[in-house]
mmCIF file of C-alpha atoms in Angstrom:
data_model
loop_
_atom_site.group_PDB
_atom_site.id
_atom_site.type_symbol
_atom_site.label_atom_id
_atom_site.label_comp_id
_atom_site.label_asym_id
_atom_site.label_seq_id
_atom_site.Cartn_x
_atom_site.Cartn_y
_atom_site.Cartn_z
ATOM 1 C CA UNK A 7 102.369 135.087 123.927
ATOM 2 C CA UNK A 8 102.107 135.866 120.304
ATOM 3 C CA UNK A 9 98.961 136.878 118.380
ATOM 4 C CA UNK A 10 100.172 135.057 115.271
ATOM 5 C CA UNK A 11 99.043 131.395 114.742
ATOM 6 C CA UNK A 12 101.910 128.977 115.610
ATOM 7 C CA UNK A 13 103.315 126.326 113.332
ATOM 8 C CA UNK A 14 105.897 123.700 114.182
ATOM 9 C CA UNK A 15 107.672 122.099 111.199
ATOM 10 C CA UNK A 16 110.114 119.185 111.693
ATOM 11 C CA UNK A 17 112.850 118.290 109.197
ATOM 12 C CA UNK A 18 112.977 122.089 108.493
ATOM 13 C CA UNK A 19 116.693 122.265 107.754
ATOM 14 C CA UNK A 20 116.276 121.097 104.197
ATOM 15 C CA UNK A 21 113.933 120.085 101.329
ATOM 16 C CA UNK A 22 110.193 120.060 101.902
ATOM 17 C CA UNK A 23 110.443 121.024 105.594
ATOM 18 C CA UNK A 24 112.546 124.063 104.873
ATOM 19 C CA UNK A 25 110.370 125.175 101.928
ATOM 20 C CA UNK A 26 107.166 124.734 104.102
ATOM 21 C CA UNK A 27 108.622 126.755 107.031
ATOM 22 C CA UNK A 28 109.233 129.762 104.651
ATOM 23 C CA UNK A 29 105.840 129.280 102.935
ATOM 24 C CA UNK A 30 104.041 129.345 106.352
ATOM 25 C CA UNK A 31 106.087 132.383 107.653
ATOM 26 C CA UNK A 32 104.994 134.239 104.389
ATOM 27 C CA UNK A 33 101.305 133.431 105.460
ATOM 28 C CA UNK A 34 102.003 135.248 108.792
ATOM 29 C CA UNK A 35 102.595 132.194 111.017
ATOM 30 C CA UNK A 36 105.103 132.196 113.853
ATOM 31 C CA UNK A 37 107.100 129.247 112.679
ATOM 32 C CA UNK A 38 109.214 127.042 114.849
ATOM 33 C CA UNK A 39 111.604 125.209 112.351
ATOM 34 C CA UNK A 40 113.151 122.213 113.893
ATOM 35 C CA UNK A 41 115.946 120.024 112.622
ATOM 36 C CA UNK A 42 119.425 118.707 113.297
ATOM 37 C CA UNK A 43 121.850 120.805 111.033
ATOM 38 C CA UNK A 44 123.375 123.528 113.011
ATOM 39 C CA UNK A 45 124.471 125.570 110.015
ATOM 40 C CA UNK A 46 121.013 125.393 108.478
ATOM 41 C CA UNK A 47 119.354 126.305 111.854
ATOM 42 C CA UNK A 48 121.500 129.446 112.012
ATOM 43 C CA UNK A 49 120.328 130.345 108.414
ATOM 44 C CA UNK A 50 116.663 129.698 109.302
ATOM 45 C CA UNK A 51 117.113 131.890 112.429
ATOM 46 C CA UNK A 52 118.671 134.771 110.519
ATOM 47 C CA UNK A 53 115.670 134.730 108.065
ATOM 48 C CA UNK A 54 113.024 135.251 110.839
ATOM 49 C CA UNK A 55 112.144 131.795 111.918
ATOM 50 C CA UNK A 56 112.195 130.355 115.339
ATOM 51 C CA UNK A 57 114.949 127.702 114.763
ATOM 52 C CA UNK A 58 115.218 124.925 117.140
ATOM 53 C CA UNK A 59 117.600 121.897 117.300
ATOM 54 C CA UNK A 60 115.637 118.769 117.432
ATOM 55 C CA UNK A 61 116.113 114.939 116.934
ATOM 56 C CA UNK A 62 112.597 113.764 116.384
ATOM 57 C CA UNK A 63 113.338 110.368 117.653
ATOM 58 C CA UNK A 64 114.365 111.882 121.093
ATOM 59 C CA UNK A 65 111.058 111.741 122.964
ATOM 60 C CA UNK A 66 112.315 113.827 125.914
ATOM 61 C CA UNK A 67 113.494 116.497 123.541
ATOM 62 C CA UNK A 68 110.192 116.568 121.807
ATOM 63 C CA UNK A 69 108.350 116.993 124.925
ATOM 64 C CA UNK A 70 110.506 119.895 126.070
ATOM 65 C CA UNK A 71 110.165 121.624 122.717
ATOM 66 C CA UNK A 72 106.384 121.365 122.787
ATOM 67 C CA UNK A 73 106.313 122.623 126.347
ATOM 68 C CA UNK A 74 108.587 125.551 125.556
ATOM 69 C CA UNK A 75 106.366 126.572 122.642
ATOM 70 C CA UNK A 76 103.121 126.259 124.524
ATOM 71 C CA UNK A 77 104.569 128.097 127.530
ATOM 72 C CA UNK A 78 106.225 130.931 125.774
ATOM 73 C CA UNK A 79 104.146 131.486 122.632
ATOM 74 C CA UNK A 80 100.831 129.605 123.098
ATOM 75 C CA UNK A 81 99.212 126.585 121.618
ATOM 76 C CA UNK A 82 100.439 125.076 118.390
ATOM 77 C CA UNK A 83 97.906 125.579 115.602
ATOM 78 C CA UNK A 84 99.761 123.578 112.894
ATOM 79 C CA UNK A 85 102.134 120.712 113.140
ATOM 80 C CA UNK A 86 104.043 119.580 109.936
ATOM 81 C CA UNK A 87 105.733 116.266 110.297
ATOM 82 C CA UNK A 88 108.400 116.449 107.581
ATOM 83 C CA UNK A 89 111.453 114.626 109.010
ATOM 84 C CA UNK A 90 112.318 111.367 107.274
ATOM 85 C CA UNK A 91 114.805 109.719 105.075
ATOM 86 C CA UNK A 92 114.843 106.975 102.425
ATOM 87 C CA UNK A 93 116.852 103.639 102.509
ATOM 88 C CA UNK A 94 117.251 102.308 98.983
ATOM 89 C CA UNK A 95 118.574 98.696 99.358
ATOM 90 C CA UNK A 96 117.381 95.299 98.478
ATOM 91 C CA UNK A 97 115.402 94.069 101.625
ATOM 92 C CA UNK A 98 117.673 90.934 102.190
ATOM 93 C CA UNK A 99 120.512 93.507 102.857
ATOM 94 C CA UNK A 100 118.727 95.923 105.042
ATOM 95 C CA UNK A 101 120.145 95.808 108.518
ATOM 96 C CA UNK A 102 117.382 95.581 111.122
ATOM 97 C CA UNK A 103 119.049 98.375 113.025
ATOM 98 C CA UNK A 104 118.615 100.550 109.889
ATOM 99 C CA UNK A 105 114.929 99.563 109.578
ATOM 100 C CA UNK A 106 114.322 100.330 113.208
ATOM 101 C CA UNK A 107 115.919 103.789 112.747
ATOM 102 C CA UNK A 108 113.801 104.418 109.623
ATOM 103 C CA UNK A 109 110.675 103.374 111.342
ATOM 104 C CA UNK A 110 111.496 105.473 114.385
ATOM 105 C CA UNK A 111 112.161 108.591 112.289
ATOM 106 C CA UNK A 112 109.332 108.269 109.652
ATOM 107 C CA UNK A 113 106.543 106.618 111.741
ATOM 108 C CA UNK A 114 107.023 106.520 115.486
ATOM 109 C CA UNK A 115 108.362 110.137 115.703
ATOM 110 C CA UNK A 116 105.372 111.251 113.709
ATOM 111 C CA UNK A 117 102.975 109.671 116.085
ATOM 112 C CA UNK A 118 104.877 110.960 119.198
ATOM 113 C CA UNK A 119 104.759 114.526 117.818
ATOM 114 C CA UNK A 120 101.062 114.212 117.041
ATOM 115 C CA UNK A 121 100.281 112.998 120.461
ATOM 116 C CA UNK A 122 102.316 115.767 122.049
ATOM 117 C CA UNK A 123 100.208 118.515 120.302
ATOM 118 C CA UNK A 124 96.833 116.870 120.369
ATOM 119 C CA UNK A 125 95.793 117.571 123.955
ATOM 120 C CA UNK A 126 95.961 121.346 123.500
ATOM 121 C CA UNK A 127 94.344 121.097 120.079
ATOM 122 C CA UNK A 128 91.444 118.982 121.547
ATOM 123 C CA UNK A 129 91.066 121.438 124.394
ATOM 124 C CA UNK A 130 90.461 124.336 122.021
ATOM 125 C CA UNK A 131 88.605 122.366 119.378
ATOM 126 C CA UNK A 132 91.027 123.262 116.622
ATOM 127 C CA UNK A 133 94.344 122.380 114.979
ATOM 128 C CA UNK A 134 95.874 120.822 111.930
ATOM 129 C CA UNK A 135 98.461 118.017 111.646
ATOM 130 C CA UNK A 136 100.071 117.542 108.206
ATOM 131 C CA UNK A 137 102.373 114.729 107.508
ATOM 132 C CA UNK A 138 104.612 114.512 104.514
ATOM 133 C CA UNK A 139 104.101 110.938 103.170
ATOM 134 C CA UNK A 140 104.843 109.757 99.651
ATOM 135 C CA UNK A 141 103.181 108.084 96.749
ATOM 136 C CA UNK A 142 105.576 105.310 97.805
ATOM 137 C CA UNK A 143 103.054 104.661 100.502
ATOM 138 C CA UNK A 144 100.508 103.790 97.827
ATOM 139 C CA UNK A 145 102.531 101.250 95.883
ATOM 140 C CA UNK A 146 105.789 99.361 96.107
ATOM 141 C CA UNK A 147 108.854 99.013 93.901
ATOM 142 C CA UNK A 148 111.917 96.765 94.033
ATOM 143 C CA UNK A 149 115.092 98.177 95.610
ATOM 144 C CA UNK A 150 113.209 100.494 98.038
ATOM 145 C CA UNK A 151 111.223 98.077 100.092
ATOM 146 C CA UNK A 152 112.216 99.528 103.520
ATOM 147 C CA UNK A 153 111.114 103.000 102.414
ATOM 148 C CA UNK A 154 107.722 101.710 101.314
ATOM 149 C CA UNK A 155 107.209 99.843 104.625
ATOM 150 C CA UNK A 156 107.791 103.204 106.429
ATOM 151 C CA UNK A 157 105.605 105.224 104.188
ATOM 152 C CA UNK A 158 102.829 102.637 104.231
ATOM 153 C CA UNK A 159 102.906 102.954 108.010
ATOM 154 C CA UNK A 160 102.677 106.804 107.657
ATOM 155 C CA UNK A 161 99.540 106.369 105.425
ATOM 156 C CA UNK A 162 97.883 104.048 107.908
ATOM 157 C CA UNK A 163 98.817 106.428 110.933
ATOM 158 C CA UNK A 164 97.427 109.588 109.209
ATOM 159 C CA UNK A 165 94.171 107.999 108.008
ATOM 160 C CA UNK A 166 93.391 106.406 111.337
ATOM 161 C CA UNK A 167 94.336 109.482 113.347
ATOM 162 C CA UNK A 168 92.224 111.731 111.066
ATOM 163 C CA UNK A 169 89.118 109.561 111.851
ATOM 164 C CA UNK A 170 89.687 109.446 115.552
ATOM 165 C CA UNK A 171 90.334 113.203 116.149
ATOM 166 C CA UNK A 172 87.907 114.669 113.752
ATOM 167 C CA UNK A 173 85.258 114.657 116.500
ATOM 168 C CA UNK A 174 87.423 117.270 118.322
ATOM 169 C CA UNK A 175 87.802 119.702 115.559
ATOM 170 C CA UNK A 176 91.305 118.603 114.658
ATOM 171 C CA UNK A 177 92.172 118.095 111.049
ATOM 172 C CA UNK A 178 94.759 115.491 109.972
ATOM 173 C CA UNK A 179 96.109 115.692 106.396
ATOM 174 C CA UNK A 180 98.497 113.588 104.409
ATOM 175 C CA UNK A 181 100.657 114.988 101.508
ATOM 176 C CA UNK A 182 101.824 112.300 99.082
ATOM 177 C CA UNK A 183 104.464 113.800 96.701
ATOM 178 C CA UNK A 184 106.005 112.092 93.766
ATOM 179 C CA UNK A 185 109.754 112.253 93.451
ATOM 180 C CA UNK A 186 111.032 115.530 94.959
ATOM 181 C CA UNK A 187 114.197 117.421 93.820
ATOM 182 C CA UNK A 188 116.166 118.092 96.915
ATOM 183 C CA UNK A 189 119.833 118.614 97.673
ATOM 184 C CA UNK A 190 119.877 115.227 99.406
ATOM 185 C CA UNK A 191 118.242 113.448 96.591
ATOM 186 C CA UNK A 192 120.710 114.958 94.170
ATOM 187 C CA UNK A 193 123.625 114.012 96.199
ATOM 188 C CA UNK A 194 122.430 110.527 96.367
ATOM 189 C CA UNK A 195 122.023 110.356 92.575
ATOM 190 C CA UNK A 196 125.568 111.824 91.921
ATOM 191 C CA UNK A 197 127.248 109.595 94.462
ATOM 192 C CA UNK A 198 129.596 106.966 92.910
ATOM 193 C CA UNK A 199 128.915 103.501 94.181
ATOM 194 C CA UNK A 200 131.150 100.407 93.979
ATOM 195 C CA UNK A 201 129.768 96.942 94.274
ATOM 196 C CA UNK A 202 131.527 93.838 95.524
ATOM 197 C CA UNK A 203 132.112 90.971 93.127
ATOM 198 C CA UNK A 204 130.517 88.564 95.589
ATOM 199 C CA UNK A 205 127.452 90.794 96.012
ATOM 200 C CA UNK A 206 124.473 88.724 94.568
ATOM 201 C CA UNK A 207 122.552 92.074 93.920
ATOM 202 C CA UNK A 208 125.415 94.008 92.383
ATOM 203 C CA UNK A 209 124.038 94.025 88.852
ATOM 204 C CA UNK A 210 120.481 94.768 90.254
ATOM 205 C CA UNK A 211 121.999 97.715 92.119
ATOM 206 C CA UNK A 212 123.771 99.178 89.058
ATOM 207 C CA UNK A 213 120.637 98.910 87.046
ATOM 208 C CA UNK A 214 118.494 100.356 89.923
ATOM 209 C CA UNK A 215 120.855 103.438 90.124
ATOM 210 C CA UNK A 216 120.750 103.973 86.335
ATOM 211 C CA UNK A 217 117.025 103.563 86.063
ATOM 212 C CA UNK A 218 116.572 106.058 89.030
ATOM 213 C CA UNK A 219 118.879 108.726 87.380
ATOM 214 C CA UNK A 220 117.031 108.297 84.151
ATOM 215 C CA UNK A 221 113.686 108.793 85.709
ATOM 216 C CA UNK A 222 114.775 111.895 87.595
ATOM 217 C CA UNK A 223 115.851 113.368 84.183
ATOM 218 C CA UNK A 224 112.580 112.678 82.562
ATOM 219 C CA UNK A 225 110.341 115.761 82.303
ATOM 220 C CA UNK A 226 107.443 115.773 84.726
ATOM 221 C CA UNK A 227 108.658 112.965 86.893
ATOM 222 C CA UNK A 228 109.951 115.153 89.826
ATOM 223 C CA UNK A 229 108.576 118.145 91.614
ATOM 224 C CA UNK A 230 110.272 120.829 93.734
ATOM 225 C CA UNK A 231 110.221 121.063 97.424
ATOM 226 C CA UNK A 232 108.408 124.368 97.057
ATOM 227 C CA UNK A 233 105.713 122.702 95.035
ATOM 228 C CA UNK A 234 104.996 120.442 97.880
ATOM 229 C CA UNK A 235 105.282 123.245 100.360
ATOM 230 C CA UNK A 236 102.463 125.114 98.426
ATOM 231 C CA UNK A 237 100.352 121.996 98.726
ATOM 232 C CA UNK A 238 100.806 121.905 102.544
ATOM 233 C CA UNK A 239 99.813 125.596 102.825
ATOM 234 C CA UNK A 240 96.623 124.944 100.661
ATOM 235 C CA UNK A 241 95.724 121.960 102.881
ATOM 236 C CA UNK A 242 96.363 124.051 106.099
ATOM 237 C CA UNK A 243 94.178 126.923 104.791
ATOM 238 C CA UNK A 244 91.358 124.734 103.328
ATOM 239 C CA UNK A 245 88.069 124.965 105.152
ATOM 240 C CA UNK A 246 87.599 121.146 104.687
ATOM 241 C CA UNK A 247 90.870 119.518 103.702
ATOM 242 C CA UNK A 248 90.898 116.134 101.923
ATOM 243 C CA UNK A 249 92.419 113.234 103.824
ATOM 244 C CA UNK A 250 95.144 112.830 101.275
ATOM 245 C CA UNK A 251 96.699 115.071 98.453
ATOM 246 C CA UNK A 252 98.888 113.626 95.720
ATOM 247 C CA UNK A 253 101.482 116.217 94.501
ATOM 248 C CA UNK A 254 102.849 115.671 91.003
ATOM 249 C CA UNK A 255 101.368 114.374 87.795
ATOM 250 C CA UNK A 256 103.663 111.437 87.742
ATOM 251 C CA UNK A 257 102.606 110.466 91.225
ATOM 252 C CA UNK A 258 98.901 110.599 90.247
ATOM 253 C CA UNK A 259 99.703 108.514 87.077
ATOM 254 C CA UNK A 260 101.507 105.914 89.260
ATOM 255 C CA UNK A 261 98.802 105.630 91.845
ATOM 256 C CA UNK A 262 96.160 105.319 89.126
ATOM 257 C CA UNK A 263 98.220 102.689 87.268
ATOM 258 C CA UNK A 264 98.678 100.633 90.381
ATOM 259 C CA UNK A 265 94.869 100.726 90.928
ATOM 260 C CA UNK A 266 94.243 99.426 87.457
ATOM 261 C CA UNK A 267 96.956 96.635 87.197
ATOM 262 C CA UNK A 268 97.108 93.198 88.704
ATOM 263 C CA UNK A 269 99.839 92.311 91.111
ATOM 264 C CA UNK A 270 101.601 90.288 88.410
ATOM 265 C CA UNK A 271 101.330 93.161 85.832
ATOM 266 C CA UNK A 272 102.647 95.594 88.281
ATOM 267 C CA UNK A 273 105.682 93.431 89.012
ATOM 268 C CA UNK A 274 106.467 93.190 85.437
ATOM 269 C CA UNK A 275 106.280 96.995 84.977
ATOM 270 C CA UNK A 276 108.470 97.719 88.054
ATOM 271 C CA UNK A 277 111.018 95.206 87.036
ATOM 272 C CA UNK A 278 111.608 96.679 83.550
ATOM 273 C CA UNK A 279 115.179 97.682 83.238
ATOM 274 C CA UNK A 280 116.165 95.873 86.423
ATOM 275 C CA UNK A 281 116.432 92.288 85.351
ATOM 276 C CA UNK A 282 119.820 90.925 84.499
#
């Protein structure tokens, strides 16, 4: 058993999860960094983290990892649900299998991991569950409907769970960042796409890609993964953390704008630059 507080971070082989794992280790946590990339896991292990291979959608693997941590190191003090991925595509063209996979990773796995750590947290009357959501769970935009569906689900999950387990001394926090600069996002933006002439959305997709690239180059529109990680640490160490934290000025502005605009006005704003 270790005397350090224990943190489990999923999606830790890149982006927000990786940055959060290092931030928590710097705060003297024994960090279990879980992910699927073998090379990244080796790097995490070499830098002092407890790296573990994990597919968060594998319920058996999740149960085994939680049991291992609790048996060999003690109860988990902090769970950070950071595993997830986007799915930019017109909803008509989203395969149902893709949507199921998206929901399994972003929503169902988050609930499963939370359920797995809650019994021990309830038993000792303490613990923190942090989930990385998105401002995309607070409003919708064309071209990313599947992602918004998943992130709205994460919002509902976190807020409901927070209310239910507060009576046991367990804190549940949602981190809603704006666009985040990660290697994955950068590779998506730099990718070259070709569109079939018979694709009814081909012009929409071209405009969507151009608009997205332009937005990411606009000062203040994106934040770094480490900026989000710092917000996670602040929430973990807060005496009474807020239910939700928006990270990034552009995210705060977008959420505010959505609250002030009518649905029709919001549609017009979101479709600027996307209409043929």
